[in-house]
Amino acid sequence: MVYAGRGDSGAQHLLLRLLLLAAWEAGSGQIHYSVPEEAKHGTFVGRIAQDLGLELAELVPRLFRVASKGRADLLEVNLQNGILFVNARIDREELCGRSAECSIHLEVIVDRPLQVFHVEVEVKDINDNPPVFPSTQKNLFIAESRPPDSRFPLEGASDADIGPNAMLTYRMSPNEYFSLDVPINEEKVKPLGLVLRKPLDREEAPELFLVLMATDGGKPELTGTVQLLITVLDANDNAPTFDRTLYTVKLAENVSNGTLVIKLNASDLDEGLNGDIIYSFSNDAYPEIKSKFHIDPTTGEILVIGHIDFEENKAYKIRVEAFDKGFLPLAGHCTVLVNVVDANDNAPELTVTSLSLPISEDAQPSSVVALISVSDRDSGTNGQVTCSLTPHVPFKLVSTFKNYYSLVLDSALDRESVSAYALVVTARDGGSPPLSASASVSVEVADVNDNAPAFAQPEYTVFVKENNAPGCHIFTVSARDADAQENALVSYSLVERRLGERAVSSYVSVHAESGKVYALQPLDHEELELLQFQVSARDAGFPPLGSNVTLQVFVLDENDNAPALLPPRAGGVGGALSELVPRSVGAGHVVAKVRAVDADSGYNAWLSYELQPAAGGARSPFRVGLYTGEVSTTRALDEADAPRQRLLVLVKDHGEPALTATATVLLSLVESGQALKASSRASAGVAGAEAALVDVNVYLIVAICAVSSLLVLTLLLYTALRCSAVPTEGACGPGKPTLVCSSAVGSWSYSQQRRQRVCSGEGPPKTDLMAFSPSQPQGPSSAELLQFW
């Protein structure tokens, strides 16, 4: 227990702090101070910050504050030095009435983190209230016939103080007729009274003036006085008497008006009017008695006429007088003590303070969310309150001190599952039937960045036609973040990587807010068939979280490349294919081959060959294979055929629209001998080139001529065999569809490099590079296709 008051010395302060420390370590959890009532403004009460273990520098940043139920302005804390001092006049009697214990309960609250301390400041009573009589003068009518030792009750004084300050002693001014009878227990036995010591003589002293003084036990003493005016009456020898001087009655609170409290009965030994009795309350009865009760003057019944409230007054002391109707009426006196029995008529009251809201979803269990105080004006079991919380919530109530609770977190929170809780705190008393009250607390869960943006799928496949416009939108990525506000604000960016010698950012870009993916430049299927990259999604939380998604962009081919003619393998003039054709060849003889490739793919690279009609409409003795490009005779040549044949071959792909190229084939019709000579000359030229490396001599020339003759003979034999070997189905007959390589027929070709890779088996061929050659009249045989190239 820590007490503080005016005039404390330094040694006393040290002793008080030691006592406080011992009490705190003992686990009381509460600090006690004391202060006298009526202390001046600024009176020191205690070093509250130091006693609570708080640093002075943290009082303001942590929002140090003091809350008090009721009068919150009586005490205040100086935030500069942490001293609790008197801020306003403290009147103990106004604060606690006649209660033996009087204290001010303070809640000391600091935030960041939230802590609550309970402080009791006991208000010490000082002798600041003098004894007070119900009135300043009391009139007594006493018959001269009253015998000695007759007792006449008096209403004593009351003192608003307590303890020794309210212990009253009485004395009366000196006189020869009366003495003062002071009971040991005036509350329960009998009231203060005058005792007649000497018979009165109206003729000698018809009136007596006495002064009754009450002195309390305080220091300094305070006194109160009342003047007693005694009028001596004549006649009427017997006063009414009650069978008891004290009646004790129990009365339930909240009884209805008209309820009978007690029926009093007084008797008078006289007869006639001198024996008829009239009941009444004492003249100096307090107004509160007269507002709550009524006594029937004839029957002596005391009835309830006002609201009886246990919380307002627990007991009533009623002084009753019974007068007879004699000419000189005499009176009898008794006291009725009415004890009010408490009823459960007050529901508990809840107060929710110091809400630490919203609460972060990563808050640790046992974090304080709010402070709750409950009270019940009833007493005993009716005033015992228990609190409960809405079930199945991650919170609980923890009792901290008497009727004070803390609402604390009981388990982990997840804002994405539940973003707010509507809690109901119910307080129920122990009465029968019990009364209850509820208070709602809305707890909002604050978001933390604990969820990364998530894409609907880890990979997307996108198809884009080549030759797109620069900056065109090709796809939109979208990621969802389960968090809220800035934690759910997603931005997108490109994950940089290199594609060969170029960065992926030179091909595409991503809009940071919308997630739209744009192609920065026209894409070329022939350069890049597949563009694979990643897009990153990051939220704006701290620290930011993110995830990636993969985009596979397939560049679709368009027919943007015309067929390209390959240079002739043998002689040619100005890029035209030039061949010598013997007139002796028969129908179906291949005299030349037009070769072309297309950089596109698929149908866009599937080539076909057409022979353009000759000028003048003359029918040409030659034709070209639709898919092979081979120029062959349609019939045997004769002398009517022009010796110079100029053929225009149209090479066309299958794109939409189709692109074309034109090849010129120059054919010279010669006799067989001339053809052999040309072949000889070619061979001689080769031999001459070889002979240039050595000395020319006759033997070598002879050898060369012999070899040339042998070569001519071989060619003639080969030509004869080829012309005689006519297929059974004919050159125009349909053949079986054959699975061919695209390069064999000049179709589905990408480039020479691709053609070599696919046809040479250097890797698994693409499925769209294989085709069945259709059966056409001009189609070459399987053997020809396989031996070509």
PDB file of N, CA and C in Angstrom, residues 28-92:
ATOM      1  N   SER A  28       0.398  -8.152  -6.684  1.00  0.00           N
ATOM      2  CA  SER A  28      -0.928  -7.551  -6.530  1.00  0.00           C
ATOM      3  C   SER A  28      -1.451  -7.028  -7.841  1.00  0.00           C
ATOM      4  N   GLY A  29      -0.563  -6.545  -8.719  1.00  0.00           N
ATOM      5  CA  GLY A  29      -0.995  -6.034  -9.998  1.00  0.00           C
ATOM      6  C   GLY A  29      -1.706  -4.709  -9.915  1.00  0.00           C
ATOM      7  N   GLN A  30      -1.670  -4.044  -8.728  1.00  0.00           N
ATOM      8  CA  GLN A  30      -2.395  -2.788  -8.565  1.00  0.00           C
ATOM      9  C   GLN A  30      -1.572  -1.874  -7.674  1.00  0.00           C
ATOM     10  N   ILE A  31      -1.605  -0.571  -7.999  1.00  0.00           N
ATOM     11  CA  ILE A  31      -0.894   0.423  -7.196  1.00  0.00           C
ATOM     12  C   ILE A  31      -1.916   1.195  -6.379  1.00  0.00           C
ATOM     13  N   HIS A  32      -1.576   1.412  -5.121  1.00  0.00           N
ATOM     14  CA  HIS A  32      -2.464   2.140  -4.215  1.00  0.00           C
ATOM     15  C   HIS A  32      -1.787   3.439  -3.789  1.00  0.00           C
ATOM     16  N   TYR A  33      -2.540   4.510  -3.835  1.00  0.00           N
ATOM     17  CA  TYR A  33      -2.126   5.779  -3.268  1.00  0.00           C
ATOM     18  C   TYR A  33      -3.223   6.245  -2.320  1.00  0.00           C
ATOM     19  N   SER A  34      -2.928   7.271  -1.595  1.00  0.00           N
ATOM     20  CA  SER A  34      -3.972   7.892  -0.762  1.00  0.00           C
ATOM     21  C   SER A  34      -3.796   9.401  -0.812  1.00  0.00           C
ATOM     22  N   VAL A  35      -4.900  10.093  -0.654  1.00  0.00           N
ATOM     23  CA  VAL A  35      -4.884  11.539  -0.676  1.00  0.00           C
ATOM     24  C   VAL A  35      -6.008  12.023   0.230  1.00  0.00           C
ATOM     25  N   PRO A  36      -5.785  13.038   1.024  1.00  0.00           N
ATOM     26  CA  PRO A  36      -6.872  13.546   1.874  1.00  0.00           C
ATOM     27  C   PRO A  36      -7.868  14.322   1.028  1.00  0.00           C
ATOM     28  N   GLU A  37      -9.108  14.235   1.433  1.00  0.00           N
ATOM     29  CA  GLU A  37     -10.125  15.021   0.737  1.00  0.00           C
ATOM     30  C   GLU A  37      -9.856  16.507   0.978  1.00  0.00           C
ATOM     31  N   GLU A  38     -10.436  17.308   0.097  1.00  0.00           N
ATOM     32  CA  GLU A  38     -10.302  18.758   0.149  1.00  0.00           C
ATOM     33  C   GLU A  38      -8.867  19.215  -0.038  1.00  0.00           C
ATOM     34  N   ALA A  39      -7.998  18.325  -0.582  1.00  0.00           N
ATOM     35  CA  ALA A  39      -6.620  18.750  -0.834  1.00  0.00           C
ATOM     36  C   ALA A  39      -6.608  19.832  -1.904  1.00  0.00           C
ATOM     37  N   LYS A  40      -5.630  20.713  -1.808  1.00  0.00           N
ATOM     38  CA  LYS A  40      -5.551  21.824  -2.744  1.00  0.00           C
ATOM     39  C   LYS A  40      -5.133  21.330  -4.129  1.00  0.00           C
ATOM     40  N   HIS A  41      -5.448  22.156  -5.103  1.00  0.00           N
ATOM     41  CA  HIS A  41      -5.046  21.849  -6.469  1.00  0.00           C
ATOM     42  C   HIS A  41      -3.522  21.766  -6.563  1.00  0.00           C
ATOM     43  N   GLY A  42      -3.039  20.691  -7.195  1.00  0.00           N
ATOM     44  CA  GLY A  42      -1.603  20.505  -7.353  1.00  0.00           C
ATOM     45  C   GLY A  42      -0.987  19.646  -6.275  1.00  0.00           C
ATOM     46  N   THR A  43      -1.789  19.205  -5.285  1.00  0.00           N
ATOM     47  CA  THR A  43      -1.240  18.372  -4.215  1.00  0.00           C
ATOM     48  C   THR A  43      -0.651  17.094  -4.792  1.00  0.00           C
ATOM     49  N   PHE A  44       0.544  16.761  -4.366  1.00  0.00           N
ATOM     50  CA  PHE A  44       1.251  15.568  -4.823  1.00  0.00           C
ATOM     51  C   PHE A  44       0.534  14.316  -4.322  1.00  0.00           C
ATOM     52  N   VAL A  45       0.315  13.359  -5.279  1.00  0.00           N
ATOM     53  CA  VAL A  45      -0.306  12.090  -4.904  1.00  0.00           C
ATOM     54  C   VAL A  45       0.702  10.951  -5.021  1.00  0.00           C
ATOM     55  N   GLY A  46       1.421  10.875  -6.112  1.00  0.00           N
ATOM     56  CA  GLY A  46       2.406   9.810  -6.270  1.00  0.00           C
ATOM     57  C   GLY A  46       3.150   9.950  -7.574  1.00  0.00           C
ATOM     58  N   ARG A  47       4.327   9.361  -7.604  1.00  0.00           N
ATOM     59  CA  ARG A  47       5.116   9.336  -8.849  1.00  0.00           C
ATOM     60  C   ARG A  47       4.662   8.122  -9.666  1.00  0.00           C
ATOM     61  N   ILE A  48       3.580   8.317 -10.389  1.00  0.00           N
ATOM     62  CA  ILE A  48       2.900   7.185 -11.018  1.00  0.00           C
ATOM     63  C   ILE A  48       3.720   6.589 -12.152  1.00  0.00           C
ATOM     64  N   ALA A  49       4.393   7.418 -12.937  1.00  0.00           N
ATOM     65  CA  ALA A  49       5.181   6.879 -14.052  1.00  0.00           C
ATOM     66  C   ALA A  49       6.332   6.027 -13.535  1.00  0.00           C
ATOM     67  N   GLN A  50       7.013   6.529 -12.509  1.00  0.00           N
ATOM     68  CA  GLN A  50       8.125   5.788 -11.938  1.00  0.00           C
ATOM     69  C   GLN A  50       7.646   4.495 -11.289  1.00  0.00           C
ATOM     70  N   ASP A  51       6.518   4.559 -10.577  1.00  0.00           N
ATOM     71  CA  ASP A  51       6.007   3.371  -9.895  1.00  0.00           C
ATOM     72  C   ASP A  51       5.525   2.318 -10.876  1.00  0.00           C
ATOM     73  N   LEU A  52       5.112   2.737 -12.071  1.00  0.00           N
ATOM     74  CA  LEU A  52       4.666   1.776 -13.085  1.00  0.00           C
ATOM     75  C   LEU A  52       5.819   1.272 -13.940  1.00  0.00           C
ATOM     76  N   GLY A  53       7.010   1.795 -13.710  1.00  0.00           N
ATOM     77  CA  GLY A  53       8.154   1.355 -14.488  1.00  0.00           C
ATOM     78  C   GLY A  53       8.212   1.941 -15.882  1.00  0.00           C
ATOM     79  N   LEU A  54       7.638   3.134 -16.060  1.00  0.00           N
ATOM     80  CA  LEU A  54       7.632   3.780 -17.364  1.00  0.00           C
ATOM     81  C   LEU A  54       8.648   4.912 -17.397  1.00  0.00           C
ATOM     82  N   GLU A  55       9.302   5.054 -18.526  1.00  0.00           N
ATOM     83  CA  GLU A  55      10.243   6.151 -18.707  1.00  0.00           C
ATOM     84  C   GLU A  55       9.486   7.437 -19.019  1.00  0.00           C
ATOM     85  N   LEU A  56      10.001   8.560 -18.485  1.00  0.00           N
ATOM     86  CA  LEU A  56       9.312   9.833 -18.730  1.00  0.00           C
ATOM     87  C   LEU A  56       9.294  10.176 -20.216  1.00  0.00           C
ATOM     88  N   ALA A  57      10.357   9.800 -20.916  1.00  0.00           N
ATOM     89  CA  ALA A  57      10.449  10.177 -22.330  1.00  0.00           C
ATOM     90  C   ALA A  57       9.436   9.446 -23.203  1.00  0.00           C
ATOM     91  N   GLU A  58       8.876   8.325 -22.709  1.00  0.00           N
ATOM     92  CA  GLU A  58       7.936   7.576 -23.534  1.00  0.00           C
ATOM     93  C   GLU A  58       6.493   7.871 -23.216  1.00  0.00           C
ATOM     94  N   LEU A  59       6.212   8.770 -22.265  1.00  0.00           N
ATOM     95  CA  LEU A  59       4.827   9.033 -21.883  1.00  0.00           C
ATOM     96  C   LEU A  59       4.038   9.631 -23.042  1.00  0.00           C
ATOM     97  N   VAL A  60       4.609  10.648 -23.680  1.00  0.00           N
ATOM     98  CA  VAL A  60       3.873  11.312 -24.774  1.00  0.00           C
ATOM     99  C   VAL A  60       3.836  10.444 -26.031  1.00  0.00           C
ATOM    100  N   PRO A  61       4.978   9.863 -26.494  1.00  0.00           N
ATOM    101  CA  PRO A  61       4.895   9.040 -27.707  1.00  0.00           C
ATOM    102  C   PRO A  61       3.960   7.841 -27.563  1.00  0.00           C
ATOM    103  N   ARG A  62       3.876   7.290 -26.356  1.00  0.00           N
ATOM    104  CA  ARG A  62       3.018   6.112 -26.173  1.00  0.00           C
ATOM    105  C   ARG A  62       1.606   6.477 -25.760  1.00  0.00           C
ATOM    106  N   LEU A  63       1.251   7.751 -25.877  1.00  0.00           N
ATOM    107  CA  LEU A  63      -0.126   8.210 -25.600  1.00  0.00           C
ATOM    108  C   LEU A  63      -0.552   7.828 -24.190  1.00  0.00           C
ATOM    109  N   PHE A  64       0.299   8.178 -23.229  1.00  0.00           N
ATOM    110  CA  PHE A  64      -0.031   7.921 -21.825  1.00  0.00           C
ATOM    111  C   PHE A  64      -1.262   8.727 -21.446  1.00  0.00           C
ATOM    112  N   ARG A  65      -2.258   8.045 -20.874  1.00  0.00           N
ATOM    113  CA  ARG A  65      -3.468   8.731 -20.453  1.00  0.00           C
ATOM    114  C   ARG A  65      -4.068   8.019 -19.252  1.00  0.00           C
ATOM    115  N   VAL A  66      -4.851   8.784 -18.501  1.00  0.00           N
ATOM    116  CA  VAL A  66      -5.488   8.261 -17.292  1.00  0.00           C
ATOM    117  C   VAL A  66      -6.985   8.410 -17.458  1.00  0.00           C
ATOM    118  N   ALA A  67      -7.694   7.303 -17.242  1.00  0.00           N
ATOM    119  CA  ALA A  67      -9.154   7.313 -17.330  1.00  0.00           C
ATOM    120  C   ALA A  67      -9.732   6.916 -15.984  1.00  0.00           C
ATOM    121  N   SER A  68     -10.814   7.578 -15.611  1.00  0.00           N
ATOM    122  CA  SER A  68     -11.474   7.293 -14.342  1.00  0.00           C
ATOM    123  C   SER A  68     -12.958   7.186 -14.582  1.00  0.00           C
ATOM    124  N   LYS A  69     -13.565   6.212 -13.937  1.00  0.00           N
ATOM    125  CA  LYS A  69     -14.998   6.061 -14.047  1.00  0.00           C
ATOM    126  C   LYS A  69     -15.666   7.088 -13.155  1.00  0.00           C
ATOM    127  N   GLY A  70     -16.550   7.866 -13.707  1.00  0.00           N
ATOM    128  CA  GLY A  70     -17.203   8.926 -12.929  1.00  0.00           C
ATOM    129  C   GLY A  70     -16.492  10.231 -13.163  1.00  0.00           C
ATOM    130  N   ARG A  71     -16.016  10.844 -12.082  1.00  0.00           N
ATOM    131  CA  ARG A  71     -15.332  12.139 -12.172  1.00  0.00           C
ATOM    132  C   ARG A  71     -13.912  11.931 -12.677  1.00  0.00           C
ATOM    133  N   ALA A  72     -13.701  12.245 -13.922  1.00  0.00           N
ATOM    134  CA  ALA A  72     -12.390  11.996 -14.522  1.00  0.00           C
ATOM    135  C   ALA A  72     -11.424  13.157 -14.324  1.00  0.00           C
ATOM    136  N   ASP A  73     -11.908  14.291 -13.777  1.00  0.00           N
ATOM    137  CA  ASP A  73     -11.060  15.472 -13.693  1.00  0.00           C
ATOM    138  C   ASP A  73     -10.497  15.694 -12.307  1.00  0.00           C
ATOM    139  N   LEU A  74     -10.731  14.764 -11.369  1.00  0.00           N
ATOM    140  CA  LEU A  74     -10.268  14.979  -9.999  1.00  0.00           C
ATOM    141  C   LEU A  74      -8.751  14.858  -9.901  1.00  0.00           C
ATOM    142  N   LEU A  75      -8.167  13.922 -10.641  1.00  0.00           N
ATOM    143  CA  LEU A  75      -6.730  13.678 -10.588  1.00  0.00           C
ATOM    144  C   LEU A  75      -6.161  13.818 -11.993  1.00  0.00           C
ATOM    145  N   GLU A  76      -4.924  14.252 -12.064  1.00  0.00           N
ATOM    146  CA  GLU A  76      -4.278  14.450 -13.354  1.00  0.00           C
ATOM    147  C   GLU A  76      -2.809  14.082 -13.226  1.00  0.00           C
ATOM    148  N   VAL A  77      -2.180  13.779 -14.369  1.00  0.00           N
ATOM    149  CA  VAL A  77      -0.770  13.407 -14.400  1.00  0.00           C
ATOM    150  C   VAL A  77       0.003  14.457 -15.185  1.00  0.00           C
ATOM    151  N   ASN A  78       1.086  14.912 -14.606  1.00  0.00           N
ATOM    152  CA  ASN A  78       1.989  15.818 -15.306  1.00  0.00           C
ATOM    153  C   ASN A  78       2.892  14.972 -16.193  1.00  0.00           C
ATOM    154  N   LEU A  79       2.732  15.089 -17.511  1.00  0.00           N
ATOM    155  CA  LEU A  79       3.492  14.256 -18.442  1.00  0.00           C
ATOM    156  C   LEU A  79       4.963  14.625 -18.502  1.00  0.00           C
ATOM    157  N   GLN A  80       5.331  15.766 -17.914  1.00  0.00           N
ATOM    158  CA  GLN A  80       6.744  16.163 -17.919  1.00  0.00           C
ATOM    159  C   GLN A  80       7.542  15.435 -16.845  1.00  0.00           C
ATOM    160  N   ASN A  81       6.912  15.211 -15.664  1.00  0.00           N
ATOM    161  CA  ASN A  81       7.640  14.563 -14.570  1.00  0.00           C
ATOM    162  C   ASN A  81       6.978  13.278 -14.092  1.00  0.00           C
ATOM    163  N   GLY A  82       5.810  12.895 -14.677  1.00  0.00           N
ATOM    164  CA  GLY A  82       5.159  11.653 -14.312  1.00  0.00           C
ATOM    165  C   GLY A  82       4.533  11.645 -12.945  1.00  0.00           C
ATOM    166  N   ILE A  83       4.173  12.826 -12.397  1.00  0.00           N
ATOM    167  CA  ILE A  83       3.600  12.907 -11.048  1.00  0.00           C
ATOM    168  C   ILE A  83       2.089  13.010 -11.159  1.00  0.00           C
ATOM    169  N   LEU A  84       1.406  12.204 -10.332  1.00  0.00           N
ATOM    170  CA  LEU A  84      -0.047  12.261 -10.205  1.00  0.00           C
ATOM    171  C   LEU A  84      -0.384  13.311  -9.149  1.00  0.00           C
ATOM    172  N   PHE A  85      -1.243  14.274  -9.509  1.00  0.00           N
ATOM    173  CA  PHE A  85      -1.555  15.353  -8.573  1.00  0.00           C
ATOM    174  C   PHE A  85      -3.055  15.614  -8.581  1.00  0.00           C
ATOM    175  N   VAL A  86      -3.483  16.373  -7.568  1.00  0.00           N
ATOM    176  CA  VAL A  86      -4.893  16.719  -7.427  1.00  0.00           C
ATOM    177  C   VAL A  86      -5.219  17.828  -8.419  1.00  0.00           C
ATOM    178  N   ASN A  87      -6.248  17.596  -9.204  1.00  0.00           N
ATOM    179  CA  ASN A  87      -6.608  18.547 -10.242  1.00  0.00           C
ATOM    180  C   ASN A  87      -7.867  19.337  -9.903  1.00  0.00           C
ATOM    181  N   ALA A  88      -8.716  18.771  -9.066  1.00  0.00           N
ATOM    182  CA  ALA A  88      -9.961  19.447  -8.704  1.00  0.00           C
ATOM    183  C   ALA A  88     -10.332  19.050  -7.278  1.00  0.00           C
ATOM    184  N   ARG A  89     -11.263  19.804  -6.724  1.00  0.00           N
ATOM    185  CA  ARG A  89     -11.677  19.561  -5.334  1.00  0.00           C
ATOM    186  C   ARG A  89     -12.274  18.163  -5.194  1.00  0.00           C
ATOM    187  N   ILE A  90     -11.774  17.441  -4.183  1.00  0.00           N
ATOM    188  CA  ILE A  90     -12.261  16.091  -3.895  1.00  0.00           C
ATOM    189  C   ILE A  90     -13.056  16.141  -2.598  1.00  0.00           C
ATOM    190  N   ASP A  91     -14.340  15.879  -2.715  1.00  0.00           N
ATOM    191  CA  ASP A  91     -15.212  15.840  -1.537  1.00  0.00           C
ATOM    192  C   ASP A  91     -15.584  14.387  -1.301  1.00  0.00           C
ATOM    193  N   ARG A  92     -15.030  13.816  -0.235  1.00  0.00           N
ATOM    194  CA  ARG A  92     -15.263  12.402   0.028  1.00  0.00           C
ATOM    195  C   ARG A  92     -16.738  12.105   0.225  1.00  0.00           C
TER     196      ARG A  92
END
